[in-house]
């Protein structure tokens, strides 16, 4: 077995069935190895950056390893944005860029990233964006390096790893082959920490204090949603979710307060301010979920913080009761301990001050973005995965998207590159073929990455892209107007997206009135092919963006 076939063998062993990458001269031997397997689908996007985003999407709502590969040099550099997303959003990813052989380094080889003689230092670059970056240049070390890399991607807080492959060894035999050993252990909380957290919750509930749960994306990564909902129902603890945990628990549930953060529901903020104890599960307390890291956010209240990564504890807010643990076993342990301690039920008065209850009025001939989001909420099928991208539309989704029936939502995370989820959606669909995948994105997002519609058409990947078309960078304009009372460099031309979709072989729709959206969307869902829905939205309406004290 040669090195290229070994990589394929190890990916097959852990259940990878799709990989994303760039076709180039220095990785051609690996492409031939991929061509010899019937268990892995190889997708070649129009750009390597898209391959890295698709690999992120593949890992996002699955337990699988996202894999991207590329030719040496420029191809490797093009992967970096996706690696940064995986690093910030805890996605298990493996990148496999080809690498200049030792004898050629620093001599002017095409795509040399050895860091010698005016070449980029690829190892330093990838080390900054991954849990660890390796150089594989000896076939006898291939099993050791690949096994360590794959396990490391899943170990503790998941994340990306990189293995540079000396392109001269792809077809060399591995002299010491062994099957992959996958041996990731769960992160379990210390019993003493769990006892203290359970006692704090029990005492707060039984003494009539105001308790709430703040649910983060770590709950989804851990598959803890069902266990958490059972616990919250058992003790009648109200909950809210962060933006990227929307849909982890049903937002129509009687205990759901809404979404938390800068563009979250007013009722959540009010309840949070009055609370005495907050149970935060799988949170990193990112910027928009904390009103730009508001210093007094947890003033006069106690915080139980459950996170799989000890580095996240106390990073932003000091935890009174820290628990370093995977969310699922921690929730199960808390529930059992609280029951044994005799925890009662809260009798909280739930507020109804949520954006989904706000009456909307269209003030121009263009569609109110919140009306569009409400239609997406109403019409999206059960178990849909809805992806936002970076921009003003994301804040409308945060405020007005209401999810239940197993539907999930994700945005580009704390790193937040534009167009990340425009492309990631294709990877999401490969990992979740039985779930509808819907992208709600800005027109600026789509123009950055819309060529991957051709990839979706070529591979017959039925993703639906809904474009919030206002011909501007709306949220940047909003910030400029608020800070400088004027705005600059925010406007751009859009193509005819219907004609563009048709030119690519997809189906295109144009929506200029909100009543037209249902027919376009339901038709797109029924097609079983890629579709683009161009919705003309009002550029003079800005998303809700209230300060913590407002």
PDB file of N, CA and C in Angstrom, residues 10-48:
ATOM      1  N   UNK A  10      -7.359   5.185   5.652  1.00  0.00           N
ATOM      2  CA  UNK A  10      -7.650   5.724   6.979  1.00  0.00           C
ATOM      3  C   UNK A  10      -8.933   6.562   6.974  1.00  0.00           C
ATOM      4  N   UNK A  11      -9.162   7.308   5.908  1.00  0.00           N
ATOM      5  CA  UNK A  11     -10.399   8.088   5.821  1.00  0.00           C
ATOM      6  C   UNK A  11     -11.614   7.166   5.734  1.00  0.00           C
ATOM      7  N   UNK A  12     -11.495   6.099   4.970  1.00  0.00           N
ATOM      8  CA  UNK A  12     -12.585   5.123   4.897  1.00  0.00           C
ATOM      9  C   UNK A  12     -12.859   4.507   6.266  1.00  0.00           C
ATOM     10  N   UNK A  13     -11.814   4.241   7.020  1.00  0.00           N
ATOM     11  CA  UNK A  13     -11.959   3.594   8.328  1.00  0.00           C
ATOM     12  C   UNK A  13     -12.823   4.413   9.270  1.00  0.00           C
ATOM     13  N   UNK A  14     -12.712   5.739   9.215  1.00  0.00           N
ATOM     14  CA  UNK A  14     -13.491   6.584  10.134  1.00  0.00           C
ATOM     15  C   UNK A  14     -14.788   7.088   9.501  1.00  0.00           C
ATOM     16  N   UNK A  15     -15.166   6.534   8.358  1.00  0.00           N
ATOM     17  CA  UNK A  15     -16.474   6.822   7.789  1.00  0.00           C
ATOM     18  C   UNK A  15     -16.570   8.047   6.919  1.00  0.00           C
ATOM     19  N   UNK A  16     -15.452   8.614   6.507  1.00  0.00           N
ATOM     20  CA  UNK A  16     -15.494   9.747   5.578  1.00  0.00           C
ATOM     21  C   UNK A  16     -15.969   9.244   4.221  1.00  0.00           C
ATOM     22  N   UNK A  17     -17.019   9.863   3.689  1.00  0.00           N
ATOM     23  CA  UNK A  17     -17.516   9.424   2.384  1.00  0.00           C
ATOM     24  C   UNK A  17     -17.453  10.516   1.324  1.00  0.00           C
ATOM     25  N   UNK A  18     -16.984  11.712   1.699  1.00  0.00           N
ATOM     26  CA  UNK A  18     -16.842  12.807   0.741  1.00  0.00           C
ATOM     27  C   UNK A  18     -15.646  13.658   1.141  1.00  0.00           C
ATOM     28  N   UNK A  19     -14.823  14.034   0.164  1.00  0.00           N
ATOM     29  CA  UNK A  19     -13.712  14.949   0.404  1.00  0.00           C
ATOM     30  C   UNK A  19     -13.773  16.064  -0.634  1.00  0.00           C
ATOM     31  N   UNK A  20     -13.152  17.189  -0.318  1.00  0.00           N
ATOM     32  CA  UNK A  20     -13.255  18.383  -1.151  1.00  0.00           C
ATOM     33  C   UNK A  20     -11.854  18.927  -1.412  1.00  0.00           C
ATOM     34  N   UNK A  21     -11.540  19.236  -2.662  1.00  0.00           N
ATOM     35  CA  UNK A  21     -10.187  19.705  -2.893  1.00  0.00           C
ATOM     36  C   UNK A  21      -9.941  20.271  -4.266  1.00  0.00           C
ATOM     37  N   UNK A  22      -8.680  20.656  -4.469  1.00  0.00           N
ATOM     38  CA  UNK A  22      -8.263  21.255  -5.718  1.00  0.00           C
ATOM     39  C   UNK A  22      -7.396  20.307  -6.524  1.00  0.00           C
ATOM     40  N   UNK A  23      -7.613  20.310  -7.809  1.00  0.00           N
ATOM     41  CA  UNK A  23      -6.847  19.457  -8.711  1.00  0.00           C
ATOM     42  C   UNK A  23      -5.606  20.213  -9.170  1.00  0.00           C
ATOM     43  N   UNK A  24      -4.424  19.642  -8.901  1.00  0.00           N
ATOM     44  CA  UNK A  24      -3.181  20.308  -9.275  1.00  0.00           C
ATOM     45  C   UNK A  24      -2.104  19.311  -9.625  1.00  0.00           C
ATOM     46  N   UNK A  25      -0.974  19.837 -10.094  1.00  0.00           N
ATOM     47  CA  UNK A  25       0.118  18.958 -10.508  1.00  0.00           C
ATOM     48  C   UNK A  25       0.708  18.211  -9.322  1.00  0.00           C
ATOM     49  N   UNK A  26       0.962  18.924  -8.220  1.00  0.00           N
ATOM     50  CA  UNK A  26       1.691  18.285  -7.124  1.00  0.00           C
ATOM     51  C   UNK A  26       0.829  17.344  -6.291  1.00  0.00           C
ATOM     52  N   UNK A  27      -0.496  17.424  -6.422  1.00  0.00           N
ATOM     53  CA  UNK A  27      -1.340  16.464  -5.693  1.00  0.00           C
ATOM     54  C   UNK A  27      -1.988  15.442  -6.625  1.00  0.00           C
ATOM     55  N   UNK A  28      -1.501  15.360  -7.862  1.00  0.00           N
ATOM     56  CA  UNK A  28      -2.112  14.447  -8.837  1.00  0.00           C
ATOM     57  C   UNK A  28      -2.045  12.991  -8.400  1.00  0.00           C
ATOM     58  N   UNK A  29      -0.945  12.602  -7.774  1.00  0.00           N
ATOM     59  CA  UNK A  29      -0.835  11.203  -7.333  1.00  0.00           C
ATOM     60  C   UNK A  29      -1.891  10.879  -6.283  1.00  0.00           C
ATOM     61  N   UNK A  30      -2.226  11.861  -5.451  1.00  0.00           N
ATOM     62  CA  UNK A  30      -3.289  11.641  -4.466  1.00  0.00           C
ATOM     63  C   UNK A  30      -4.648  11.563  -5.159  1.00  0.00           C
ATOM     64  N   UNK A  31      -4.837  12.353  -6.208  1.00  0.00           N
ATOM     65  CA  UNK A  31      -6.084  12.278  -6.969  1.00  0.00           C
ATOM     66  C   UNK A  31      -6.277  10.876  -7.551  1.00  0.00           C
ATOM     67  N   UNK A  32      -5.205  10.273  -8.031  1.00  0.00           N
ATOM     68  CA  UNK A  32      -5.314   8.910  -8.557  1.00  0.00           C
ATOM     69  C   UNK A  32      -5.670   7.924  -7.446  1.00  0.00           C
ATOM     70  N   UNK A  33      -5.129   8.145  -6.254  1.00  0.00           N
ATOM     71  CA  UNK A  33      -5.492   7.279  -5.121  1.00  0.00           C
ATOM     72  C   UNK A  33      -6.978   7.409  -4.810  1.00  0.00           C
ATOM     73  N   UNK A  34      -7.486   8.634  -4.825  1.00  0.00           N
ATOM     74  CA  UNK A  34      -8.917   8.848  -4.582  1.00  0.00           C
ATOM     75  C   UNK A  34      -9.766   8.207  -5.677  1.00  0.00           C
ATOM     76  N   UNK A  35      -9.245   8.194  -6.892  1.00  0.00           N
ATOM     77  CA  UNK A  35     -10.018   7.613  -8.002  1.00  0.00           C
ATOM     78  C   UNK A  35     -10.163   6.101  -7.874  1.00  0.00           C
ATOM     79  N   UNK A  36      -9.342   5.487  -7.047  1.00  0.00           N
ATOM     80  CA  UNK A  36      -9.383   4.026  -6.905  1.00  0.00           C
ATOM     81  C   UNK A  36     -10.368   3.551  -5.833  1.00  0.00           C
ATOM     82  N   UNK A  37     -10.968   4.455  -5.084  1.00  0.00           N
ATOM     83  CA  UNK A  37     -11.920   4.040  -4.056  1.00  0.00           C
ATOM     84  C   UNK A  37     -13.351   4.258  -4.522  1.00  0.00           C
ATOM     85  N   UNK A  38     -14.219   3.349  -4.135  1.00  0.00           N
ATOM     86  CA  UNK A  38     -15.649   3.503  -4.415  1.00  0.00           C
ATOM     87  C   UNK A  38     -16.406   3.985  -3.184  1.00  0.00           C
ATOM     88  N   UNK A  39     -15.696   4.163  -2.073  1.00  0.00           N
ATOM     89  CA  UNK A  39     -16.348   4.538  -0.820  1.00  0.00           C
ATOM     90  C   UNK A  39     -16.315   6.042  -0.553  1.00  0.00           C
ATOM     91  N   UNK A  40     -15.488   6.766  -1.280  1.00  0.00           N
ATOM     92  CA  UNK A  40     -15.337   8.202  -1.039  1.00  0.00           C
ATOM     93  C   UNK A  40     -15.623   8.968  -2.321  1.00  0.00           C
ATOM     94  N   UNK A  41     -16.517   9.934  -2.221  1.00  0.00           N
ATOM     95  CA  UNK A  41     -16.820  10.840  -3.319  1.00  0.00           C
ATOM     96  C   UNK A  41     -15.827  12.007  -3.271  1.00  0.00           C
ATOM     97  N   UNK A  42     -15.223  12.320  -4.387  1.00  0.00           N
ATOM     98  CA  UNK A  42     -14.292  13.443  -4.467  1.00  0.00           C
ATOM     99  C   UNK A  42     -14.955  14.600  -5.204  1.00  0.00           C
ATOM    100  N   UNK A  43     -15.021  15.742  -4.541  1.00  0.00           N
ATOM    101  CA  UNK A  43     -15.643  16.940  -5.107  1.00  0.00           C
ATOM    102  C   UNK A  43     -14.545  17.971  -5.367  1.00  0.00           C
ATOM    103  N   UNK A  44     -14.468  18.467  -6.593  1.00  0.00           N
ATOM    104  CA  UNK A  44     -13.481  19.482  -6.965  1.00  0.00           C
ATOM    105  C   UNK A  44     -14.215  20.802  -7.202  1.00  0.00           C
ATOM    106  N   UNK A  45     -14.240  21.700  -6.216  1.00  0.00           N
ATOM    107  CA  UNK A  45     -14.909  22.990  -6.396  1.00  0.00           C
ATOM    108  C   UNK A  45     -14.139  23.893  -7.358  1.00  0.00           C
ATOM    109  N   UNK A  46     -14.704  25.074  -7.601  1.00  0.00           N
ATOM    110  CA  UNK A  46     -14.058  26.039  -8.494  1.00  0.00           C
ATOM    111  C   UNK A  46     -12.900  26.756  -7.813  1.00  0.00           C
ATOM    112  N   UNK A  47     -12.816  26.685  -6.491  1.00  0.00           N
ATOM    113  CA  UNK A  47     -11.776  27.403  -5.749  1.00  0.00           C
ATOM    114  C   UNK A  47     -11.446  26.613  -4.488  1.00  0.00           C
ATOM    115  N   UNK A  48     -10.159  26.558  -4.132  1.00  0.00           N
ATOM    116  CA  UNK A  48      -9.772  25.799  -2.941  1.00  0.00           C
ATOM    117  C   UNK A  48     -10.373  26.374  -1.661  1.00  0.00           C
TER     118      UNK A  48
END
